[in-house]
Coordinates of N, CA and C in Angstrom, one line a residue:
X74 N 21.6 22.4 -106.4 CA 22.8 22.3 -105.5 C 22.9 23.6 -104.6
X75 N 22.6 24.6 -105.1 CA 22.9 26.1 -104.5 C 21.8 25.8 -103.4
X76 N 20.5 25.7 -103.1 CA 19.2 25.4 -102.8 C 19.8 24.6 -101.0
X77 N 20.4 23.3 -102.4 CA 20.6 22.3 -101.0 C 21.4 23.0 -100.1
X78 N 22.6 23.6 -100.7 CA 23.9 24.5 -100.0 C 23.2 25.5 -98.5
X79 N 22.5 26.0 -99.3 CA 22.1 27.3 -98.6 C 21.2 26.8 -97.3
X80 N 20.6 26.2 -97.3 CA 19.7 25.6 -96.4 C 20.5 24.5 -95.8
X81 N 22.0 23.6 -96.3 CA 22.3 23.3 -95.3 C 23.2 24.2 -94.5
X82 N 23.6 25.0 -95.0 CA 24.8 25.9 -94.4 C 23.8 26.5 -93.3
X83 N 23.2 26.7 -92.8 CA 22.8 27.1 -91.6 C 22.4 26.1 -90.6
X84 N 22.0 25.0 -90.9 CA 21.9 24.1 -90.3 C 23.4 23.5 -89.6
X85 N 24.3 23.5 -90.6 CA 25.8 23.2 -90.3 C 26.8 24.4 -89.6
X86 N 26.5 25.7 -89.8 CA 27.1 26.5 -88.9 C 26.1 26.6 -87.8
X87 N 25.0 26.2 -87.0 CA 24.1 26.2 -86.4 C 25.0 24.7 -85.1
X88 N 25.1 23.8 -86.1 CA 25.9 22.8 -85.3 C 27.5 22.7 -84.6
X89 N 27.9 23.2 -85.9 CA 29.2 22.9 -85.8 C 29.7 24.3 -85.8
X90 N 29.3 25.4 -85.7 CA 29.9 26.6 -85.9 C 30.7 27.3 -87.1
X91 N 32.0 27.7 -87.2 CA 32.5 28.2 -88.5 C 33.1 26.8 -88.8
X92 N 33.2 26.1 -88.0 CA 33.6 24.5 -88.8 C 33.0 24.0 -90.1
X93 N 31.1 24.4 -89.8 CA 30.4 24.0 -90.2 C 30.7 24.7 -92.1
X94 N 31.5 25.8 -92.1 CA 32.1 26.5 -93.0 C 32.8 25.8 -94.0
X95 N 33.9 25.3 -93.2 CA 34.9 24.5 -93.9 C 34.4 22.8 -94.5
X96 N 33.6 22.4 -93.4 CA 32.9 21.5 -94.4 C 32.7 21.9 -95.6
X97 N 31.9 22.9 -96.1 CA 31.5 23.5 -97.0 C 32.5 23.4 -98.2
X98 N 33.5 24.7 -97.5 CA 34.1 25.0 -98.5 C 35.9 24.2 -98.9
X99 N 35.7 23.5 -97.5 CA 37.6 22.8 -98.5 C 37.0 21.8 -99.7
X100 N 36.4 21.2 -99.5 CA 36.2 20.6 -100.9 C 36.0 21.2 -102.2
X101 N 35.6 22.1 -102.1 CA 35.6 23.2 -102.9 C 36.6 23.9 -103.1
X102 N 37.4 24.3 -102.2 CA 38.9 24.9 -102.8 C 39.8 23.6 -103.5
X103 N 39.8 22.7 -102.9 CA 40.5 21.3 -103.4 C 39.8 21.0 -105.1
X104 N 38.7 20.9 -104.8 CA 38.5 20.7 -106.4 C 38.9 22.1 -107.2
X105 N 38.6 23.1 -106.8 CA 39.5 24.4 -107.6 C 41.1 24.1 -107.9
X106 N 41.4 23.6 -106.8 CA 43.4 23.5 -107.5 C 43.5 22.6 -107.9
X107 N 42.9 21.6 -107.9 CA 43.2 20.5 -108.8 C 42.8 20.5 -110.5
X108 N 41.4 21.6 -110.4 CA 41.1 22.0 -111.3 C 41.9 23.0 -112.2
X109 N 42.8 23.6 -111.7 CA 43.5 24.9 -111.8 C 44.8 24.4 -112.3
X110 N 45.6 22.7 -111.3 CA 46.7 22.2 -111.9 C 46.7 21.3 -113.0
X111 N 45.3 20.8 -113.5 CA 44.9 20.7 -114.6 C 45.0 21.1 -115.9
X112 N 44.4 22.3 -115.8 CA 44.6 23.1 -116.8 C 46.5 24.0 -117.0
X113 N 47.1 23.6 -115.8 CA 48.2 24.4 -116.2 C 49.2 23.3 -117.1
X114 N 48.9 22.0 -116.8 CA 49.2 20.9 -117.4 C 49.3 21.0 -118.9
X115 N 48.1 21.6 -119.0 CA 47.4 21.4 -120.7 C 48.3 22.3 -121.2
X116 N 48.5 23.4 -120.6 CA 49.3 24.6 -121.3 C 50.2 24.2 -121.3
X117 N 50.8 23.7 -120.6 CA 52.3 23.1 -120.7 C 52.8 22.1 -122.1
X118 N 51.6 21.5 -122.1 CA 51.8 20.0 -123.4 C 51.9 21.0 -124.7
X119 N 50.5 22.0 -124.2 CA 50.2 22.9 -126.1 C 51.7 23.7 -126.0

């Protein structure tokens, strides 16, 4: 995955500029807080 990342991220800021960024990374912050509101869930039930 890191491999694929890395070799597309230049390809994609090459295209699309620092957009090519955000591709990247909002899905990545999105799965973090969802990940993050997850776990605050759990602490809440224990």
């Amino acid at each position: 995955m890191n491999i694929a990342i890395s070799f597309g991220l230049v390809y994609l800021t090459e295209y699309f500029g620092h957009f090519g960024l955000q591709i990247i990374l909002l899905p990545i912050i999105i799965a973090f807080a969802l990940g993050l509101h997850y776990f605050w869930q759990l602490e809440e039930v224990a």
